[in-house]
XYZ file of C-alpha atoms in Angstrom:
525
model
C 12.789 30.662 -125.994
C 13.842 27.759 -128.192
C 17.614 27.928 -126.957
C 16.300 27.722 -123.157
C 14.429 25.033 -124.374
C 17.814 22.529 -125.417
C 19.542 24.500 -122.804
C 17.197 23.147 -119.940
C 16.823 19.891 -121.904
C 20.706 19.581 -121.524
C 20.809 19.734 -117.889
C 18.420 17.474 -117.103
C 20.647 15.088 -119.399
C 23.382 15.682 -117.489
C 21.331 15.401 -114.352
C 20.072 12.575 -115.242
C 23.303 10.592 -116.580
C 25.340 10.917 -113.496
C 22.742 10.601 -110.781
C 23.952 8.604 -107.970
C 23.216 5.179 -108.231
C 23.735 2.551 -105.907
C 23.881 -1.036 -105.283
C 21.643 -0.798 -102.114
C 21.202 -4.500 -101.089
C 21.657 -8.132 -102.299
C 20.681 -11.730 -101.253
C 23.217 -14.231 -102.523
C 21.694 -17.282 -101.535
C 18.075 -16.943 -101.632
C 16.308 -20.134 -101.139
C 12.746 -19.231 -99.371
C 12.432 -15.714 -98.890
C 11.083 -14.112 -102.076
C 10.198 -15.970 -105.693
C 11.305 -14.274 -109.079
C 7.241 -13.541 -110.761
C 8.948 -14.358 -114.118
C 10.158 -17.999 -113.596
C 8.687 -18.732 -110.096
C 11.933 -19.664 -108.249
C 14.363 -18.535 -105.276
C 16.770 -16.543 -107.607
C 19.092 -14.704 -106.023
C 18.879 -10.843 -106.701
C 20.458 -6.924 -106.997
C 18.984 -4.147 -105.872
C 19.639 -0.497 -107.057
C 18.801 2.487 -105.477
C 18.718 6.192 -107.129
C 19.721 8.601 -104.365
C 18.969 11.414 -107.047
C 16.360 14.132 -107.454
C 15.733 12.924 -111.233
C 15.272 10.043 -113.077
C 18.482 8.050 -114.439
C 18.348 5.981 -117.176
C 20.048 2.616 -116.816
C 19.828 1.549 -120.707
C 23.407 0.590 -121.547
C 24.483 0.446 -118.185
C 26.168 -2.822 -117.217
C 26.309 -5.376 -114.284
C 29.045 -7.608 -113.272
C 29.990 -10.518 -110.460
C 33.413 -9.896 -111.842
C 35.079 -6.516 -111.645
C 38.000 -7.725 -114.086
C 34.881 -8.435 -116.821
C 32.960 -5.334 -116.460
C 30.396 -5.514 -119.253
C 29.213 -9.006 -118.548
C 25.567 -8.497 -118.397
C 24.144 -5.422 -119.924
C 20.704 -3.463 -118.719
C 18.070 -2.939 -121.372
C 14.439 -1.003 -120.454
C 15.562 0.025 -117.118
C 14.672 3.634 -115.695
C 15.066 4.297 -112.374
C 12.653 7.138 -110.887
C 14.082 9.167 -108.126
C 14.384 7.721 -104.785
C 13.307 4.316 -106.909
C 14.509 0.842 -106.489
C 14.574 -2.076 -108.999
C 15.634 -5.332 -108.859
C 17.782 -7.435 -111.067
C 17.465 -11.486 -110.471
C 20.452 -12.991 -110.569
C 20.014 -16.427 -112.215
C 21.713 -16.937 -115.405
C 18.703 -16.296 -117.525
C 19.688 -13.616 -119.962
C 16.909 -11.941 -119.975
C 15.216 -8.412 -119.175
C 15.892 -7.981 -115.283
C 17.787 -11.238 -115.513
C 21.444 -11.678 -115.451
C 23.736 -14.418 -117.208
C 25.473 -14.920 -113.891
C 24.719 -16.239 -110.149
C 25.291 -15.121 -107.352
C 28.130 -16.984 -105.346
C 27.060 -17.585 -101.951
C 30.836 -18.380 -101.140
C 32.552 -14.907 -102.270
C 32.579 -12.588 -105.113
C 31.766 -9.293 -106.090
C 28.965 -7.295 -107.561
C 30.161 -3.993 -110.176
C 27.701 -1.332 -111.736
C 29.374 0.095 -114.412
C 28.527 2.898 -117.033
C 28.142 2.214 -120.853
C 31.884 3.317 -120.723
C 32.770 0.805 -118.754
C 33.436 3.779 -115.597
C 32.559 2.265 -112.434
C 29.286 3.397 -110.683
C 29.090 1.417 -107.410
C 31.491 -1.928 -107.004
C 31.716 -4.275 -103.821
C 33.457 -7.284 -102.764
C 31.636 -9.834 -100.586
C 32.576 -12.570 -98.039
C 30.337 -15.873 -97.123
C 26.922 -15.351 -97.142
C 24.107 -17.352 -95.081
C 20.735 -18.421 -96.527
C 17.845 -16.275 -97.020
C 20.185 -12.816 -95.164
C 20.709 -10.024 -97.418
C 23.519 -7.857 -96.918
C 22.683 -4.182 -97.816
C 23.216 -0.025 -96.904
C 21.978 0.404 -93.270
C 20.059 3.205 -95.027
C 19.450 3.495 -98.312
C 22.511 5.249 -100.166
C 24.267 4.672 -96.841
C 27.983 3.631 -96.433
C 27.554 1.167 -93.747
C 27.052 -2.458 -95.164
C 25.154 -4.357 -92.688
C 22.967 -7.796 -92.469
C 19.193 -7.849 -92.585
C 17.280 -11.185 -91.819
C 13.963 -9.482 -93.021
C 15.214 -8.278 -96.189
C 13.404 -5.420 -98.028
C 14.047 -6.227 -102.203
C 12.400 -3.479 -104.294
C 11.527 -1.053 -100.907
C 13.617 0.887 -98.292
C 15.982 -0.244 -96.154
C 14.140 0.109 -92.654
C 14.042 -3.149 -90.873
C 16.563 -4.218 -88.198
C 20.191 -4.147 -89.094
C 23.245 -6.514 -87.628
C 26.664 -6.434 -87.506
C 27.306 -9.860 -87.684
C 26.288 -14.072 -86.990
C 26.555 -15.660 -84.473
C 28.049 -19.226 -85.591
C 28.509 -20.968 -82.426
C 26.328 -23.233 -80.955
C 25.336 -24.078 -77.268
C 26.528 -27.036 -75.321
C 24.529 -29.116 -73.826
C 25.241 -31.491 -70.903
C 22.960 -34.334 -71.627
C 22.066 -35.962 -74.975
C 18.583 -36.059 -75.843
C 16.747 -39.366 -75.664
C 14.985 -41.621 -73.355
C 15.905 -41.200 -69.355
C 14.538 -43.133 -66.251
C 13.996 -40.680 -63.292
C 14.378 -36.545 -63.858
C 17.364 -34.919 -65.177
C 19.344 -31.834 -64.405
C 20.569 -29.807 -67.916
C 22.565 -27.071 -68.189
C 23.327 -25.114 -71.420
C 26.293 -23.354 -71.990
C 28.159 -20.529 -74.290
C 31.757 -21.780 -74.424
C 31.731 -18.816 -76.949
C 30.608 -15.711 -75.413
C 26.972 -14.245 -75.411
C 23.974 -15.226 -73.379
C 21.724 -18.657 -74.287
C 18.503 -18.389 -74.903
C 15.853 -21.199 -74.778
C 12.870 -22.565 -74.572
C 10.847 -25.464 -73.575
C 7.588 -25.914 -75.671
C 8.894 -26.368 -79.207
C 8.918 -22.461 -80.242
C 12.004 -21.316 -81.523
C 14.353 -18.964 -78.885
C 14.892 -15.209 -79.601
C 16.066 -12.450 -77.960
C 13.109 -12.290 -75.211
C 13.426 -16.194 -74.697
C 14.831 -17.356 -70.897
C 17.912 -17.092 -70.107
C 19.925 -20.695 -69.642
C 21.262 -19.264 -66.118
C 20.890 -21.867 -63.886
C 20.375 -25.380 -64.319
C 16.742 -27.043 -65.554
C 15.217 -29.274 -63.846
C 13.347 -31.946 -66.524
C 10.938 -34.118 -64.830
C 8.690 -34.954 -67.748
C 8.705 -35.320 -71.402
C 10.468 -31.644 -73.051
C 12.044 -30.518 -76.365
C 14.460 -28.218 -75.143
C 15.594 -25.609 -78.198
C 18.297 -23.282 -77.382
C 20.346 -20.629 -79.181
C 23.192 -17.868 -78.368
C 22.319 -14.573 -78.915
C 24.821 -11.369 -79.090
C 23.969 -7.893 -79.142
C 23.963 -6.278 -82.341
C 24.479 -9.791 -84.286
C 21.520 -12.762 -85.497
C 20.885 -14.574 -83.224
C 22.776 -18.398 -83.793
C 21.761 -21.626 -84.734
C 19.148 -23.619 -82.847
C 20.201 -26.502 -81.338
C 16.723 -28.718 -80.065
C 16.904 -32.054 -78.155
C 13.890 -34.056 -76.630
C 14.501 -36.007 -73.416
C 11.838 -38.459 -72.703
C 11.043 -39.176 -68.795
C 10.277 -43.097 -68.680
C 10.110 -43.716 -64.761
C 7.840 -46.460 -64.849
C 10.214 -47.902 -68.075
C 6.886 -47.759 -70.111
C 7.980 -46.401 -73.312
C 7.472 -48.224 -76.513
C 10.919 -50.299 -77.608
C 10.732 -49.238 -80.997
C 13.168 -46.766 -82.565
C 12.014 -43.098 -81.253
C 11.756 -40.343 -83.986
C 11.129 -36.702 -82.628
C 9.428 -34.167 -84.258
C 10.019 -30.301 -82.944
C 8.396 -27.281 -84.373
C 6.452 -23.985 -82.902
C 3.412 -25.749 -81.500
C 1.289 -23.057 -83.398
C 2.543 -24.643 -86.784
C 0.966 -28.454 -85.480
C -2.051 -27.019 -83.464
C -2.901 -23.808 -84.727
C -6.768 -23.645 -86.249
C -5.492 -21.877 -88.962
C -2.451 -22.558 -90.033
C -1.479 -25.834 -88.061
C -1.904 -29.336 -89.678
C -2.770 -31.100 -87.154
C -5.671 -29.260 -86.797
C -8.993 -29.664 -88.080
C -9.616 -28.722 -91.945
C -11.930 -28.946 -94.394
C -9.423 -29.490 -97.332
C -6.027 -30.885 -96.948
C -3.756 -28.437 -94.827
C -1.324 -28.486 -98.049
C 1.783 -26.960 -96.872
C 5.390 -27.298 -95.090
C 6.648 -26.228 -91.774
C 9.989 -26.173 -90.360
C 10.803 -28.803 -87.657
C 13.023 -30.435 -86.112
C 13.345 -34.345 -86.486
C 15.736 -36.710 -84.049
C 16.043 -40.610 -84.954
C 16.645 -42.512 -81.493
C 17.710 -46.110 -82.039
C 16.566 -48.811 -79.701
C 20.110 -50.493 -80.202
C 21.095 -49.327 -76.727
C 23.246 -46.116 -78.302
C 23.566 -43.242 -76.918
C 22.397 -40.122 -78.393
C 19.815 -39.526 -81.480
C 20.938 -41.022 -84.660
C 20.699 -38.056 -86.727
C 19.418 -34.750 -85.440
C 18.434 -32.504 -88.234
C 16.303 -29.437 -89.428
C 13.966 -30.183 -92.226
C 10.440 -29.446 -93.537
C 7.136 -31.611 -92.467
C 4.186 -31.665 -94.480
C 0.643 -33.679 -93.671
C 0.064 -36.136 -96.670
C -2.205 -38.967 -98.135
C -5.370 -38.786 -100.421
C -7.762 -39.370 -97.369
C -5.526 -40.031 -94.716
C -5.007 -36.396 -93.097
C -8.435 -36.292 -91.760
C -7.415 -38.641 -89.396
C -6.225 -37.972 -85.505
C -2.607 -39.453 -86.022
C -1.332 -37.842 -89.624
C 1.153 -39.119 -91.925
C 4.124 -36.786 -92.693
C 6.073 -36.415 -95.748
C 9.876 -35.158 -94.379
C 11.653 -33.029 -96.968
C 15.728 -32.081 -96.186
C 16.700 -29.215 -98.722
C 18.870 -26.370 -98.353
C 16.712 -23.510 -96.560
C 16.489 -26.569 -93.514
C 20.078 -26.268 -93.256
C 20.967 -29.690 -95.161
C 19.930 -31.430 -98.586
C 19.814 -34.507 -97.251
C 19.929 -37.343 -94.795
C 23.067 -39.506 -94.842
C 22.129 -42.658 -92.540
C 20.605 -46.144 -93.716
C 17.248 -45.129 -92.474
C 15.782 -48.402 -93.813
C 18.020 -51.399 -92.594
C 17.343 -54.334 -94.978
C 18.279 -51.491 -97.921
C 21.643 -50.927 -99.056
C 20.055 -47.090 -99.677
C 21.981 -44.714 -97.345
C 21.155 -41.243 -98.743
C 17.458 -39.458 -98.722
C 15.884 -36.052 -99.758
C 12.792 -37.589 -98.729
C 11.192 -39.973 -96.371
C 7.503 -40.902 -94.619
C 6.455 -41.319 -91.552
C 3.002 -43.358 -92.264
C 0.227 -43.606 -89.653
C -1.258 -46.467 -91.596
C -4.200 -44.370 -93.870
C -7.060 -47.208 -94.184
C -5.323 -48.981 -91.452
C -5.425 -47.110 -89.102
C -6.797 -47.777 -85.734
C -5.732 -51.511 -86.868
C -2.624 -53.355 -87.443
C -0.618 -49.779 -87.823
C 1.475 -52.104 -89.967
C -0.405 -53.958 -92.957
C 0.838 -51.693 -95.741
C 4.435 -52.944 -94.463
C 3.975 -56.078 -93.933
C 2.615 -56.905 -97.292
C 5.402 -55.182 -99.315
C 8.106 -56.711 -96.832
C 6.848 -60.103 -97.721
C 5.879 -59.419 -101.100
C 9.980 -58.724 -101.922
C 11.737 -61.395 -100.532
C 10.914 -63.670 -103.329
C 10.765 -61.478 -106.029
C 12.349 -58.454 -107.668
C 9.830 -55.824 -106.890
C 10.344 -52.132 -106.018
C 8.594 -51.295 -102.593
C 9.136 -48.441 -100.117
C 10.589 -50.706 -96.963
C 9.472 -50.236 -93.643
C 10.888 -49.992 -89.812
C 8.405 -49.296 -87.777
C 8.601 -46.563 -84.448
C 6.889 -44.526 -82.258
C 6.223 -40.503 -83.178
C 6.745 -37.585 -80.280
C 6.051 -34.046 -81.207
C 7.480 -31.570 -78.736
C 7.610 -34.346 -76.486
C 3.929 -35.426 -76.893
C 3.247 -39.531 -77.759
C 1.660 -39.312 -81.208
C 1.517 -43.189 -81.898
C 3.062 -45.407 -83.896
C 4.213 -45.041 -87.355
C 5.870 -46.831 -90.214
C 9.437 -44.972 -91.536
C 8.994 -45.570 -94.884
C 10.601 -44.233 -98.120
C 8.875 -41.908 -100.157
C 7.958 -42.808 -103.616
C 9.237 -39.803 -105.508
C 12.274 -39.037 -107.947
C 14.587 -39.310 -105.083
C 13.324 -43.174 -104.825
C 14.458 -44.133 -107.950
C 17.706 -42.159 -107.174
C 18.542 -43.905 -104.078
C 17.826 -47.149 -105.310
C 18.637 -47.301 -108.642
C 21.428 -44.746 -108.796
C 20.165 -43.134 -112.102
C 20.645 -39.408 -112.523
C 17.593 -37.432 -111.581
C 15.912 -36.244 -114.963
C 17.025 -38.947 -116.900
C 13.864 -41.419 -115.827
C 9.877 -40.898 -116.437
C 7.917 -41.999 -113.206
C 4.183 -42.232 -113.588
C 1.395 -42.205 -111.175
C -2.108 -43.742 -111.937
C -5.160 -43.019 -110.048
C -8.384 -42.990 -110.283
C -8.624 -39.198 -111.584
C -5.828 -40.288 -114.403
C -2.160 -40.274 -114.683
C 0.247 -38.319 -112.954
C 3.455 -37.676 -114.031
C 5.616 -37.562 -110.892
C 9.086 -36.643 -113.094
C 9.309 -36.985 -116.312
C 7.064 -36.473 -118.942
C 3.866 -39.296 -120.555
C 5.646 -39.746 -124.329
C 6.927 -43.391 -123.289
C 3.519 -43.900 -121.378
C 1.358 -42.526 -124.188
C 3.379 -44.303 -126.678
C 2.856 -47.577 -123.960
C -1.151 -47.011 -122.988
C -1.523 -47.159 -127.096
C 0.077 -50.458 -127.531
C -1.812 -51.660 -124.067
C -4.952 -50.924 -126.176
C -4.783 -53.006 -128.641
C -5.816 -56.769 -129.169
C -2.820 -58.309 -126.878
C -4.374 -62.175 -128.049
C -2.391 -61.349 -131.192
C 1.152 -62.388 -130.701
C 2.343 -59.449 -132.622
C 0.710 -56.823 -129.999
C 1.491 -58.757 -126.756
C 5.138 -58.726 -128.275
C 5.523 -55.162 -128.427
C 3.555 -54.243 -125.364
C 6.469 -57.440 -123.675
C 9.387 -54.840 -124.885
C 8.090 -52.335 -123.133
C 7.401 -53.321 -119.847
C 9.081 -56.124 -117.425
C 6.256 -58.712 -117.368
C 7.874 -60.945 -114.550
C 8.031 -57.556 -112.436
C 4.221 -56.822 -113.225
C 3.095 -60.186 -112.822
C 4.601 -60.220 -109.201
C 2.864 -56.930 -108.236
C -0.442 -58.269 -109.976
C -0.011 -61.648 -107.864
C 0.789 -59.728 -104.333
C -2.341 -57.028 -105.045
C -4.443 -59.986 -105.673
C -3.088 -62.635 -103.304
C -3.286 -59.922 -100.648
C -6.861 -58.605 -101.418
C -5.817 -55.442 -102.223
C -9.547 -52.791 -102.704
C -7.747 -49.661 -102.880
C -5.806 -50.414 -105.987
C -7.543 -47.710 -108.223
C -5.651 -44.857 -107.124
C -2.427 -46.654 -106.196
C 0.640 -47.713 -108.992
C 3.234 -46.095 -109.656
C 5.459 -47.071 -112.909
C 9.151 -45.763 -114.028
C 11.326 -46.282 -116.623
C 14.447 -45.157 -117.583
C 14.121 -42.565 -120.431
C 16.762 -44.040 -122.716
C 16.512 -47.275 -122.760
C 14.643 -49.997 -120.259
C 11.216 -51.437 -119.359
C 8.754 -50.258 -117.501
C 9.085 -51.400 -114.014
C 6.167 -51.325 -111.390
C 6.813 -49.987 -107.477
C 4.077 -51.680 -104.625
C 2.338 -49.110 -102.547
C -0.170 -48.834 -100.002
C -1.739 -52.093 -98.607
C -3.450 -50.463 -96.051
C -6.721 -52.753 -97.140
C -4.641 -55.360 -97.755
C -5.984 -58.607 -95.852
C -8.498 -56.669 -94.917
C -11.351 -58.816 -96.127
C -12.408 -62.163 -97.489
C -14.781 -60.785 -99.915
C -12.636 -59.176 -101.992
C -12.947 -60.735 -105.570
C -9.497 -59.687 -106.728
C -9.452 -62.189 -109.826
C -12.249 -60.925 -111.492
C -11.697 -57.381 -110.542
C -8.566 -58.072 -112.743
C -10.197 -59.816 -115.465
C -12.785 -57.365 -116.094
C -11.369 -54.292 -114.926
């Protein structure tokens, strides 16, 4: 009995060693679809798949982006059941489940190999798109295919593709403003069909066919794409033509927001919507800049994300929107001088203000008060150009393009490094450290505390902060009338070396009444 015993207990060892194990599916640049639990990011990730009846365990095992370098990364405290999948993040953190490599979203290649270095399951891999995995059709399967819903950790079973379509549609018109209706036709210089629609939702493959040509007799964001059997589907290409037959429309600059009109209208999930908290999350759009220079064409025509922000302000009808350009949109950033009296040509970031307190007013206050405030004076402010908002083709008002005060302010207009530069936020509730951390403003709020009549204090607090700069913000709140102060400055400093240096923001009850008592809200506050 004891012999079958080790006898039995060596074939399931053996079993269990040189079960089939595969590398089932991968997502090489993973910027949106799934977060790591450990370290709450977009890592990019390995899965394996046991096609076995038993158990293997992976302990010893080793994982590679580099076939010549086999043991690169080895597995610790991995078992894989039968039939069971695990992933592996790969993200350069060295850690259980955690490579010390990335994933190249370029080329490269992925290598299981055993603790003797004998290869297990090796591939090489070509470009890969955002947020598509490539994997197995089926699990264990020998047909690599593409999968826009990808399945890490479960079973291969969503729709498969053979390929991407890259090409994009041609339009015959440029978006923009037009003075009677227009005829449009949309073409596939490329092969495959175009699909498209005309109410903001993105195309797929039950959208209209772009047959024959569209008639546009009123304002229309038009979104088309090229679809292919047996491939995903291609870009989106959206442009907004505005029907101005009685040469009404507004002569400021024209900025065009597109999305699914569930994401802006929807009682859920749409922020544009009524809420009873702040609807405090992003959706994908599409944003056009037309000039009024007499140009033809949108200056820039870009996907990026849209979020409703403000303290108070997105309870209103006409909402402010942060705009956010980062990888998943398709591009990190905007490359035009979106703000003409800057010298700033490069944003992650910009706002498209509907005023806040002012709202209903001027449309313009906050703006005007920082616009005047600089042209004497040194201060940081958040310029201003103001325009008129579409979404999907519907007049939403006018706004202020302004930039957003965030890291990638001090970036664009200071050219410092991010990271290398504390940026503080106080408001009412306390402060908020926007990047950066509070040692310099802890070390500064203690010196601020003290008795700043003695020459000694006042000196120390004076090498810490510019005084000229926060006189001249002091001056323009108080000149101004400022009463929403509280909850409004914003301070940065470099992190090396440098004073602290003070940023105007939000006006909006700026000149907004002649009982304000600034002076002694200053004095004794």
């Amino acid at each position: 009995m004891k012999r079958l015993k080790i006898l039995l207990s060596l074939i399931f060892l053996y079993s269990a060693s040189f079960g089939q194990v595969y590398i089932n599916e991968f997502m090489a640049s993973n910027t949106s679809t799934i977060k790591d639990p450990n370290y709450n990011n977009d890592a990019d990730w390995i899965e394996l798949y046991n096609d076995g009846a038993t158990e293997v365990n992976l302990n010893g095992y080793f994982l590679t982006d580099n076939l010549s370098k086999p043991n690169k990364w080895v597995i610790t405290n991995l078992t894989l059941a039968a039939k069971g999948f695990a992933i592996i993040w790969a993200d350069s953190k060295d850690s259980a489940n955690h490579t010390n490599f990335n994933l190249s979203a370029t080329a490269e290649q992925i290598g299981l190999f055993k603790p003797d270095l004998s290869p297990v399951d090796t591939l090489s891999y070509g470009l890969q798109d955002p947020n598509i995995s490539y994997g197995r059709q089926t699990d264990g399967n020998s047909i690599w295919t593409l999968f826009t819903k990808s399945t890490p950790g479960t079973s291969n079973n969503s729709t498969s593709y053979t390929g991407i379509v890259k090409s994009d549609p041609s339009f015959s018109l440029p978006g923009g403003v037009y003075h009677s209706a227009v005829t449009l036709t949309i073409k596939s210089i490329f092969g495959g069909d175009v699909r498209y629609t005309l109410d903001g939702t993105e195309p797929n493959e039950q959208s209209a066919i772009a047959g024959e040509p569209i008639i546009i007799d009123k304002n229309t964001v038009v979104r088309a794409r090229i679809h292919k059997p047996g491939e995903i589907l291609g870009p989106v290409n959206t442009y907004t033509y505005l029907i101005d037959t009685e040469n009404k429309i507004n002569k400021l600059p024209i900025v065009c927001v597109s999305s699914d009109p569930a994401n802006f209208w929807d009682p859920v999930k749409g922020i544009y919507t009524v809420h009873t908290v702040k609807p405090d999350w992003e959706i994908p759009v599409n944003i056009e800049l037309y000039e009024n220079d007499g140009r033809t064409g949108a200056a820039f025509n870009l996907k990026a994300g849209a979020k409703s922000t403000g303290l108070y302000s997105w309870q209103l009808p006409e909402k402010m929107l942060g705009i956010s350009f980062r990888k998943e949109y398709g591009t990190s950033k905007l490359e035009y001088p979106l703000i003409f009296d800057k010298e700033r040509k490069v944003f992650k970031t910009f706002s498209l203000r509907a005023s806040g307190s002012d709202w209903g007013n001027t449309m313009f206050r906050d703006g005007m008060i920082q616009s005047a405030a600089v042209e004497n004076t040194h201060i940081d402010d958040s310029g201003f150009r103001a325009c008129v908002v579409y979404i999907n083709g519907q007049y939403m008002g006018v706004h202020n393009m302004r930039e957003k005060i965030d890291e990638d302010y001090i970036v664009g207009n200071h050219g410092l490094d991010p990271g290398t530069f504390d940026m503080i936020e106080e408001t009412d509730a306390g402060h908020y450290a926007e990047t950066g951390d509070f040692k310099a403003n802890d070390y500064f709020l203690s010196l601020t505390a003290k008795d700043l009549s003695n020459q000694a204090n006042y000196d120390a607090v004076a090498e810490q902060m510019d005084i000229d700069d926060f006189t001249d913000v002091v001056c323009t709140e108080v000149y101004s009338g400022n009463s929403s102060i509280g909850h409004n400055l914003m301070k940065w400093k470099p992190k090396d070396t440098g004073k602290w240096k003070w940023i105007l923001m939000d006006f909006d009850r700026g000149f907004f009444g002649a009982s304000n008592q600034m002076i002694s809200f200053y004095v004794n506050e």
